[in-house]
């Protein structure tokens, strides 16, 4: 019923695509979260205009399915790049830009929006007295944020960030539709000649489950390490 | 590409895409029902005192959370018929059934977690008090625990429904003409000339519906929890 020979034969090919998936996730997550932190701080500071624009951006990114974001990024960015090239007077050949880049940009923007909400709520969850106490002993505001508020906020944010990262890894499977050859695309490619779909997807499932278990373990470890910062948090 | 205003693009394409709105809603509602039923079963087994059921529920939740919905769809849509065919069974069900079942399964894990945590958020004393005045287990659940748990669960249910709604866009992967599928079909009919506009319009439609969902869930929560003692601090 299940072609085990096919599974054994195609393990190396599928494993070869794992780095692509991991690369998509591991590049998008840090950049996206960095942007998310900046968005959270700007929205917290209630900077006029910018704060409202970011609010709309976050709402849009959270309201549009990832698949559509990928499509928009995949079809719009080449046009934008091309037009920009024409403006500064050079003909840019957009076909040389790898599809993975468009996918990464879509992932980064999505992660930025979601993580900004996580950061905002976790910064808010840190007791206000912490900030006041830090200021009262003579710390400057950036110092107080960096040394007192952020570590505590991070401890609160980590579980949610872990979930977000897992969502990102799962989301990278959609990059298949914009022509990135990651695990899902590789599985389809291998399955097509002899219609070995069930075998290919069982392998894919196993790989994704493995990635999710490892990432859960890592975030769990990180959470326990940051646990010391949770002492002062009023829950 | 000639410049057109966003509004005129929206007005040209939105009606065509919205023709598939009922399909998307159909998928959403049926998948939601499946996920709630499955989720309730899983939540019950995760709360039960039997170790075996506990383990099963835990394993199910972490398995479903680890598998991308797209892979689940492929597994069930492409893999299952193949496996059944090899076993001599030929199934003939519409593609929309596949997508509804897949989305139902993938959301059920979140729903189960939601039910479990909101059940646990209700103070144990409430149930004990209900029992002490002679209520049966089920009556205590229906009249005392459930109304309180539901209040705390509303935001999470809302979130899960929004996630599910966005995932209905994956229906196009099996060829169902939901909103995104419709957009793809229109773009294919014009050989991809207006695909960017179509995807943007589809995105905006999804966004607007999501915002409507969000506001209505906030409103429901406000009405429901008004005058009710919140069970969580």
Coordinates of N, CA and C in Angstrom, one line a residue, chain B residues 14-233:
Chain B
X14 N -13.9 43.8 -7.6 CA -14.5 43.3 -6.3 C -15.8 42.6 -6.6
X15 N -16.7 43.1 -7.4 CA -18.0 42.4 -7.6 C -17.8 40.9 -8.1
X16 N -16.8 40.8 -9.1 CA -16.5 39.5 -9.6 C -16.0 38.5 -8.5
X17 N -15.1 39.1 -7.7 CA -14.5 38.2 -6.7 C -15.6 37.9 -5.6
X18 N -16.4 38.9 -5.3 CA -17.4 38.7 -4.3 C -18.5 37.6 -4.7
X19 N -18.5 37.3 -6.0 CA -19.4 36.2 -6.4 C -19.1 34.9 -5.6
X20 N -17.8 34.8 -5.3 CA -17.4 33.6 -4.6 C -17.5 33.7 -3.1
X21 N -18.0 34.8 -2.6 CA -18.1 35.1 -1.2 C -18.8 33.9 -0.5
X22 N -19.9 33.5 -1.1 CA -20.8 32.5 -0.4 C -20.0 31.2 -0.3
X23 N -19.2 30.9 -1.3 CA -18.4 29.6 -1.2 C -17.4 29.7 0.0
X24 N -16.7 30.9 0.1 CA -15.8 31.1 1.2 C -16.5 30.9 2.5
X25 N -17.7 31.5 2.6 CA -18.5 31.5 3.9 C -19.0 30.1 4.2
X26 N -19.4 29.4 3.1 CA -19.8 28.0 3.3 C -18.6 27.2 3.9
X27 N -17.5 27.3 3.3 CA -16.3 26.6 3.8 C -16.0 26.9 5.2
X28 N -16.1 28.3 5.5 CA -15.8 28.7 6.9 C -16.8 28.1 7.9
X29 N -18.1 28.2 7.6 CA -19.1 27.7 8.5 C -19.0 26.2 8.8
X30 N -18.9 25.4 7.7 CA -18.9 24.0 7.9 C -17.6 23.6 8.6
X31 N -16.4 24.2 8.2 CA -15.2 23.8 8.8 C -15.2 24.2 10.3
X32 N -15.8 25.4 10.6 CA -16.0 25.8 11.9 C -16.7 24.8 12.8
X33 N -17.9 24.3 12.2 CA -18.7 23.3 12.9 C -17.8 22.1 13.2
X34 N -17.1 21.6 12.2 CA -16.3 20.4 12.3 C -15.3 20.6 13.4
X35 N -14.6 21.8 13.3 CA -13.5 22.0 14.3 C -14.1 22.1 15.7
X36 N -15.3 22.7 15.9 CA -15.8 22.8 17.2 C -16.2 21.4 17.8
X37 N -16.7 20.6 16.9 CA -17.1 19.2 17.4 C -15.8 18.4 17.8
X38 N -14.9 18.4 16.8 CA -13.6 17.7 17.0 C -12.9 18.3 18.3
X39 N -12.9 19.6 18.3 CA -12.2 20.3 19.4 C -12.8 20.0 20.7
X40 N -14.1 19.9 20.8 CA -14.8 19.5 22.0 C -14.4 18.1 22.5
X41 N -14.4 17.2 21.5 CA -14.0 15.8 21.9 C -12.6 15.8 22.4
X42 N -11.7 16.5 21.7 CA -10.3 16.5 22.1 C -10.1 17.2 23.5
X43 N -10.9 18.3 23.7 CA -10.8 19.0 25.0 C -11.3 18.1 26.1
X44 N -12.4 17.3 25.8 CA -12.9 16.5 26.9 C -11.9 15.4 27.2
X45 N -11.2 14.8 26.2 CA -10.3 13.8 26.5 C -9.0 14.3 27.2
X46 N -8.7 15.6 26.9 CA -7.5 16.1 27.5 C -7.8 16.5 29.0
X47 N -9.1 16.7 29.3 CA -9.5 17.0 30.7 C -9.8 15.8 31.5
X48 N -10.0 14.6 30.8 CA -10.4 13.4 31.5 C -9.3 12.9 32.4
X49 N -9.6 12.0 33.3 CA -8.6 11.5 34.2 C -7.9 10.3 33.7
X50 N -8.4 9.8 32.5 CA -7.8 8.6 31.9 C -6.5 9.0 31.3
X51 N -5.4 8.4 31.6 CA -4.1 8.7 31.1 C -4.0 8.6 29.6
X52 N -4.6 7.5 29.1 CA -4.5 7.2 27.7 C -5.1 8.3 26.9
X53 N -6.3 8.8 27.3 CA -7.0 9.8 26.6 C -6.2 11.1 26.6
X54 N -5.7 11.4 27.8 CA -4.9 12.6 28.0 C -3.7 12.6 27.0
X55 N -3.0 11.5 26.9 CA -1.8 11.4 26.0 C -2.3 11.6 24.6
X56 N -3.4 10.9 24.3 CA -3.9 11.0 22.9 C -4.2 12.5 22.5
X57 N -4.9 13.2 23.4 CA -5.3 14.5 23.1 C -4.0 15.4 23.0
X58 N -3.1 15.2 23.9 CA -1.8 16.0 23.8 C -1.1 15.8 22.5
X59 N -1.0 14.5 22.1 CA -0.3 14.1 20.9 C -1.0 14.7 19.7
X60 N -2.4 14.6 19.7 CA -3.1 15.1 18.6 C -2.9 16.6 18.4
X61 N -3.0 17.3 19.5 CA -2.8 18.8 19.4 C -1.5 19.1 18.9
X62 N -0.4 18.5 19.4 CA 0.9 18.9 19.0 C 1.2 18.4 17.6
X63 N 0.6 17.3 17.2 CA 0.7 16.9 15.8 C 0.1 17.9 14.8
X64 N -1.1 18.2 15.1 CA -1.8 19.1 14.2 C -1.2 20.5 14.2
X65 N -0.7 20.9 15.3 CA 0.0 22.2 15.4 C 1.3 22.2 14.6
X66 N 1.9 21.1 14.4 CA 3.2 21.0 13.8 C 3.1 20.9 12.3
X67 N 1.9 20.5 11.8 CA 1.8 20.2 10.3 C 1.2 21.4 9.6
X68 N 1.9 21.9 8.6 CA 1.3 23.0 7.8 C 0.0 22.6 7.2
X69 N -1.0 23.5 7.2 CA -2.3 23.2 6.6 C -2.2 22.7 5.2
X70 N -1.3 23.3 4.5 CA -1.2 23.0 3.0 C -0.8 21.5 2.9
X71 N 0.1 21.0 3.8 CA 0.6 19.6 3.7 C -0.6 18.7 4.1
X72 N -1.3 19.2 5.1 CA -2.5 18.4 5.5 C -3.5 18.2 4.4
X73 N -3.7 19.3 3.7 CA -4.6 19.3 2.5 C -4.1 18.3 1.4
X74 N -2.8 18.4 1.1 CA -2.2 17.5 0.1 C -2.3 16.1 0.6
X75 N -2.0 15.9 1.9 CA -2.0 14.5 2.4 C -3.4 13.9 2.3
X76 N -4.4 14.7 2.6 CA -5.8 14.1 2.5 C -6.4 14.2 1.1
X77 N -6.1 15.2 0.4 CA -6.7 15.3 -0.9 C -6.0 14.4 -2.0
X78 N -4.6 14.4 -1.9 CA -3.9 13.6 -2.9 C -3.5 12.2 -2.4
X79 N -3.2 12.2 -1.1 CA -2.6 11.0 -0.6 C -3.7 9.9 -0.2
X80 N -4.8 10.4 0.5 CA -5.8 9.5 1.0 C -6.5 8.7 -0.2
X81 N -6.9 9.3 -1.2 CA -7.6 8.6 -2.3 C -6.6 7.5 -2.9
X82 N -5.3 7.9 -3.0 CA -4.4 7.0 -3.6 C -4.2 5.8 -2.7
X83 N -4.2 6.0 -1.4 CA -4.0 4.9 -0.5 C -5.3 4.0 -0.5
X84 N -6.5 4.6 -0.5 CA -7.7 3.9 -0.5 C -7.8 3.1 -1.9
X85 N -7.4 3.7 -2.9 CA -7.5 3.1 -4.2 C -6.6 1.8 -4.3
X86 N -5.4 1.9 -3.7 CA -4.5 0.8 -3.6 C -5.2 -0.3 -2.8
X87 N -6.0 0.1 -1.8 CA -6.7 -0.9 -1.0 C -8.0 -1.4 -1.6
X88 N -8.3 -0.8 -2.8 CA -9.5 -1.3 -3.5 C -10.7 -0.5 -3.3
X89 N -10.6 0.6 -2.5 CA -11.8 1.4 -2.3 C -11.7 2.7 -3.1
X90 N -12.7 3.0 -3.8 CA -12.7 4.2 -4.6 C -13.7 5.2 -4.0
X91 N -13.2 6.4 -3.6 CA -14.1 7.3 -3.0 C -14.4 8.4 -4.0
X92 N -15.6 8.9 -4.0 CA -15.9 10.0 -4.8 C -16.6 11.1 -4.0
X93 N -15.9 12.1 -3.5 CA -16.5 13.2 -2.8 C -16.0 14.5 -3.5
X94 N -16.8 15.5 -3.3 CA -16.4 16.8 -4.0 C -15.2 17.4 -3.3
X95 N -14.5 18.2 -4.1 CA -13.3 18.8 -3.6 C -13.5 19.7 -2.4
X96 N -14.7 20.3 -2.4 CA -15.0 21.2 -1.3 C -15.1 20.4 0.0
X97 N -15.5 19.2 0.0 CA -15.6 18.3 1.2 C -14.2 18.1 1.7
X98 N -13.2 17.9 0.8 CA -11.9 17.7 1.3 C -11.4 19.0 2.0
X99 N -11.6 20.1 1.4 CA -11.1 21.3 2.0 C -11.7 21.6 3.3
X100 N -13.0 21.4 3.4 CA -13.8 21.6 4.6 C -13.2 20.7 5.8
X101 N -13.1 19.4 5.4 CA -12.6 18.5 6.4 C -11.2 18.9 6.9
X102 N -10.3 19.2 5.9 CA -8.9 19.6 6.3 C -8.8 20.8 7.2
X103 N -9.6 21.8 6.8 CA -9.6 23.0 7.6 C -10.2 22.8 9.0
X104 N -11.2 21.9 9.0 CA -11.8 21.6 10.3 C -10.8 20.9 11.2
X105 N -10.1 19.9 10.6 CA -9.1 19.2 11.4 C -8.0 20.2 11.9
X106 N -7.5 21.0 11.0 CA -6.4 21.9 11.4 C -6.8 22.9 12.4
X107 N -8.0 23.3 12.4 CA -8.5 24.3 13.4 C -8.8 23.6 14.7
X108 N -9.2 22.3 14.7 CA -9.7 21.7 15.9 C -8.7 21.7 17.0
X109 N -7.4 21.7 16.7 CA -6.3 21.7 17.7 C -6.4 23.0 18.5
X110 N -6.5 24.1 17.8 CA -6.6 25.4 18.4 C -7.9 25.5 19.3
X111 N -9.0 25.0 18.7 CA -10.3 25.0 19.4 C -10.2 24.2 20.7
X112 N -9.6 23.0 20.6 CA -9.4 22.2 21.8 C -8.7 22.9 22.9
X113 N -7.6 23.5 22.5 CA -6.8 24.2 23.5 C -7.6 25.4 24.1
X114 N -8.3 26.0 23.2 CA -9.2 27.2 23.7 C -10.2 26.7 24.7
X115 N -10.8 25.5 24.4 CA -11.8 25.0 25.3 C -11.2 24.6 26.6
X116 N -10.1 23.9 26.5 CA -9.4 23.4 27.7 C -9.0 24.5 28.7
X117 N -8.3 25.5 28.1 CA -7.9 26.6 29.0 C -9.0 27.4 29.6
X118 N -10.1 27.6 28.8 CA -11.2 28.4 29.3 C -12.0 27.6 30.3
X119 N -12.0 26.3 30.2 CA -12.7 25.5 31.2 C -11.9 25.6 32.5
X120 N -10.5 25.5 32.4 CA -9.7 25.5 33.6 C -9.7 26.9 34.2
X121 N -10.0 27.9 33.4 CA -9.9 29.3 34.0 C -11.1 29.5 35.0
X122 N -12.1 28.7 34.9 CA -13.2 28.9 35.8 C -12.8 28.3 37.1
X123 N -13.1 29.1 38.2 CA -12.6 28.6 39.5 C -13.3 27.3 39.9
X124 N -12.5 26.4 40.5 CA -13.0 25.1 40.9 C -14.1 25.2 41.9
X125 N -14.1 26.2 42.7 CA -15.1 26.4 43.7 C -16.5 26.6 43.1
X126 N -16.5 27.1 41.9 CA -17.8 27.3 41.3 C -18.6 26.0 41.0
X127 N -17.8 25.0 40.5 CA -18.4 23.7 40.3 C -18.8 23.0 41.6
X128 N -17.9 23.2 42.5 CA -18.1 22.5 43.8 C -19.3 23.1 44.5
X129 N -19.5 24.4 44.4 CA -20.6 25.1 45.0 C -21.9 24.6 44.3
X130 N -21.8 24.5 43.0 CA -23.0 24.0 42.2 C -23.4 22.6 42.6
X131 N -22.3 21.8 42.8 CA -22.6 20.4 43.3 C -23.2 20.4 44.7
X132 N -22.7 21.3 45.5 CA -23.1 21.3 46.9 C -24.6 21.6 47.0
X133 N -25.1 22.4 46.1 CA -26.5 22.7 46.2 C -27.4 21.7 45.4
X134 N -26.7 20.6 45.0 CA -27.5 19.5 44.5 C -27.6 19.4 43.0
X135 N -26.8 20.2 42.2 CA -26.8 20.1 40.8 C -26.0 18.9 40.3
X136 N -26.5 18.3 39.2 CA -25.8 17.2 38.6 C -24.6 17.7 37.9
X137 N -23.7 16.8 37.6 CA -22.4 17.3 36.9 C -22.8 18.1 35.6
X138 N -23.7 17.5 34.8 CA -23.9 18.1 33.5 C -24.6 19.5 33.7
X139 N -25.6 19.5 34.6 CA -26.3 20.7 34.9 C -25.4 21.8 35.4
X140 N -24.4 21.4 36.3 CA -23.5 22.3 36.8 C -22.6 22.9 35.7
X141 N -22.2 22.0 34.7 CA -21.5 22.5 33.6 C -22.3 23.4 32.8
X142 N -23.5 23.1 32.5 CA -24.3 23.9 31.5 C -24.7 25.2 32.1
X143 N -25.0 25.2 33.4 CA -25.6 26.4 34.0 C -24.5 27.3 34.7
X144 N -23.5 26.7 35.2 CA -22.5 27.5 36.0 C -21.2 27.6 35.2
X145 N -20.6 26.5 34.9 CA -19.2 26.6 34.3 C -19.2 27.1 32.9
X146 N -20.1 26.6 32.1 CA -20.0 27.0 30.7 C -20.2 28.5 30.4
X147 N -21.2 29.1 31.0 CA -21.4 30.6 30.8 C -20.2 31.4 31.2
X148 N -19.5 31.0 32.2 CA -18.3 31.7 32.6 C -17.1 31.5 31.7
X149 N -17.0 30.2 31.4 CA -15.9 29.8 30.5 C -16.0 30.5 29.1
X150 N -17.3 30.6 28.7 CA -17.5 31.1 27.3 C -17.1 32.6 27.3
X151 N -17.3 33.3 28.4 CA -16.9 34.7 28.4 C -15.5 34.9 28.2
X152 N -14.7 34.0 28.9 CA -13.2 34.2 28.7 C -12.8 33.7 27.4
X153 N -13.6 32.8 26.8 CA -13.1 32.2 25.5 C -13.4 33.0 24.3
X154 N -14.3 34.0 24.4 CA -14.7 34.7 23.2 C -13.6 35.3 22.4
X155 N -12.6 36.0 23.0 CA -11.5 36.6 22.2 C -10.8 35.5 21.4
X156 N -10.5 34.4 22.1 CA -9.7 33.3 21.5 C -10.6 32.7 20.3
X157 N -11.9 32.5 20.6 CA -12.7 31.9 19.5 C -12.7 32.8 18.3
X158 N -12.8 34.1 18.6 CA -12.7 35.1 17.5 C -11.4 35.0 16.7
X159 N -10.3 34.9 17.5 CA -9.0 34.8 16.8 C -9.0 33.5 15.9
X160 N -9.5 32.4 16.5 CA -9.4 31.2 15.8 C -10.3 31.3 14.5
X161 N -11.4 31.9 14.6 CA -12.3 32.0 13.5 C -11.6 32.9 12.4
X162 N -10.9 33.9 12.8 CA -10.2 34.8 11.8 C -9.1 34.0 11.2
X163 N -8.4 33.2 12.0 CA -7.3 32.4 11.4 C -7.9 31.4 10.4
X164 N -9.0 30.8 10.8 CA -9.7 29.8 9.9 C -10.2 30.5 8.6
X165 N -10.7 31.7 8.8 CA -11.2 32.5 7.6 C -10.1 32.7 6.6
X166 N -8.9 33.1 7.2 CA -7.8 33.4 6.3 C -7.3 32.1 5.6
X167 N -7.4 31.0 6.4 CA -7.0 29.7 5.8 C -7.9 29.2 4.7
X168 N -9.2 29.7 4.7 CA -10.1 29.2 3.6 C -9.5 29.6 2.3
X169 N -8.5 30.6 2.2 CA -7.9 31.0 1.0 C -7.1 29.8 0.4
X170 N -6.8 28.8 1.2 CA -6.1 27.7 0.7 C -6.9 26.8 -0.2
X171 N -8.3 27.1 -0.2 CA -9.2 26.2 -1.0 C -8.8 26.1 -2.4
X172 N -8.1 27.2 -2.9 CA -7.8 27.2 -4.3 C -6.8 26.1 -4.7
X173 N -6.0 25.6 -3.7 CA -5.0 24.6 -3.9 C -5.6 23.3 -4.4
X174 N -6.9 23.0 -4.1 CA -7.5 21.8 -4.6 C -8.6 22.2 -5.7
X175 N -8.5 23.4 -6.1 CA -9.4 23.8 -7.3 C -10.8 24.2 -6.9
X176 N -11.0 24.6 -5.6 CA -12.3 25.1 -5.3 C -12.3 26.6 -5.6
X177 N -13.4 27.0 -6.2 CA -13.5 28.5 -6.5 C -14.0 29.3 -5.4
X178 N -13.1 29.5 -4.4 CA -13.4 30.4 -3.3 C -13.0 31.8 -3.8
X179 N -12.9 32.8 -2.9 CA -12.5 34.1 -3.4 C -11.2 34.2 -4.1
X180 N -10.2 33.5 -3.5 CA -8.8 33.5 -4.1 C -8.9 32.7 -5.4
X181 N -9.6 31.6 -5.3 CA -9.7 30.7 -6.5 C -10.3 31.4 -7.7
X182 N -11.3 32.2 -7.3 CA -12.0 33.0 -8.4 C -11.1 34.0 -9.0
X183 N -10.3 34.7 -8.1 CA -9.3 35.7 -8.6 C -8.3 35.0 -9.5
X184 N -7.9 33.8 -9.1 CA -6.9 33.1 -10.0 C -7.6 32.7 -11.3
X185 N -8.8 32.3 -11.3 CA -9.5 31.9 -12.5 C -9.7 33.1 -13.4
X186 N -10.1 34.3 -12.9 CA -10.2 35.5 -13.7 C -8.9 35.9 -14.3
X187 N -7.8 35.8 -13.5 CA -6.5 36.2 -14.0 C -6.0 35.2 -15.1
X188 N -6.4 33.9 -14.9 CA -6.0 32.9 -15.9 C -6.7 33.2 -17.2
X189 N -8.0 33.6 -17.1 CA -8.8 33.9 -18.3 C -8.2 35.0 -19.1
X190 N -7.5 35.9 -18.5 CA -6.9 37.1 -19.2 C -5.4 36.8 -19.3
X191 N -5.0 35.6 -19.2 CA -3.6 35.2 -19.3 C -2.7 36.0 -18.4
X192 N -3.2 36.3 -17.2 CA -2.3 36.8 -16.1 C -2.1 38.3 -16.2
X193 N -2.8 39.0 -17.2 CA -2.5 40.4 -17.4 C -2.8 41.2 -16.2
X194 N -3.9 40.9 -15.5 CA -4.3 41.7 -14.3 C -4.2 41.0 -13.0
X195 N -3.3 40.1 -12.9 CA -3.3 39.3 -11.7 C -2.9 40.1 -10.5
X196 N -2.0 41.0 -10.6 CA -1.6 41.8 -9.5 C -2.8 42.6 -8.9
X197 N -3.5 43.3 -9.8 CA -4.7 44.0 -9.3 C -5.7 43.0 -8.6
X198 N -5.9 41.9 -9.3 CA -6.8 40.9 -8.7 C -6.4 40.5 -7.3
X199 N -5.2 40.2 -7.1 CA -4.7 39.7 -5.8 C -4.8 40.8 -4.8
X200 N -4.5 42.1 -5.2 CA -4.7 43.2 -4.3 C -6.1 43.4 -3.9
X201 N -7.0 43.3 -4.8 CA -8.4 43.4 -4.5 C -8.9 42.3 -3.6
X202 N -8.4 41.1 -3.9 CA -8.8 40.0 -3.0 C -8.3 40.2 -1.6
X203 N -7.0 40.7 -1.5 CA -6.4 41.0 -0.2 C -7.3 42.0 0.6
X204 N -7.7 43.0 -0.2 CA -8.4 44.1 0.5 C -9.8 43.6 1.0
X205 N -10.4 42.7 0.2 CA -11.7 42.1 0.6 C -11.5 41.3 1.9
X206 N -10.4 40.5 1.9 CA -10.2 39.7 3.1 C -9.9 40.6 4.3
X207 N -9.2 41.7 4.1 CA -8.9 42.6 5.1 C -10.1 43.2 5.7
X208 N -11.0 43.7 4.8 CA -12.2 44.3 5.3 C -13.1 43.3 6.1
X209 N -13.2 42.1 5.6 CA -14.0 41.1 6.3 C -13.4 40.8 7.7
X210 N -12.0 40.7 7.7 CA -11.4 40.4 9.0 C -11.6 41.5 10.0
X211 N -11.6 42.8 9.5 CA -11.8 43.9 10.4 C -13.3 43.9 11.0
X212 N -14.2 43.5 10.1 CA -15.6 43.4 10.5 C -15.7 42.3 11.6
X213 N -15.1 41.1 11.3 CA -15.1 40.1 12.3 C -14.5 40.6 13.6
X214 N -13.4 41.2 13.6 CA -12.7 41.7 14.8 C -13.6 42.6 15.6
X215 N -14.2 43.6 14.9 CA -15.0 44.5 15.6 C -16.3 43.8 16.2
X216 N -16.8 42.9 15.4 CA -18.0 42.2 16.0 C -17.7 41.3 17.2
X217 N -16.5 40.7 17.1 CA -16.2 39.9 18.3 C -16.0 40.7 19.5
X218 N -15.3 41.9 19.3 CA -15.1 42.8 20.5 C -16.5 43.2 21.1
X219 N -17.4 43.5 20.1 CA -18.8 43.9 20.5 C -19.5 42.8 21.3
X220 N -19.4 41.6 20.8 CA -20.0 40.5 21.4 C -19.5 40.3 22.8
X221 N -18.1 40.4 22.9 CA -17.5 40.2 24.2 C -18.0 41.2 25.2
X222 N -18.1 42.4 24.7 CA -18.5 43.5 25.6 C -19.9 43.3 26.1
X223 N -20.8 42.9 25.2 CA -22.2 42.7 25.6 C -22.2 41.5 26.5
X224 N -21.5 40.4 26.2 CA -21.6 39.2 27.0 C -21.1 39.3 28.4
X225 N -19.9 40.0 28.5 CA -19.3 40.1 29.8 C -19.8 41.2 30.6
X226 N -20.7 42.0 30.1 CA -21.2 43.1 30.8 C -22.1 42.6 32.0
X227 N -21.7 43.1 33.2 CA -22.5 42.8 34.4 C -22.2 41.3 34.8
X228 N -21.3 40.6 34.2 CA -20.9 39.3 34.6 C -19.6 39.3 35.3
X229 N -19.5 38.5 36.3 CA -18.2 38.5 37.0 C -17.2 37.7 36.2
X230 N -16.1 38.4 35.9 CA -15.1 37.7 35.1 C -14.4 36.6 35.9
X231 N -14.2 35.5 35.3 CA -13.6 34.4 36.0 C -12.1 34.5 36.1
X232 N -11.5 35.2 35.2 CA -10.1 35.4 35.3 C -9.7 36.8 35.8
X233 N -8.6 36.9 36.5 CA -8.2 38.2 37.0 C -7.8 39.1 35.8

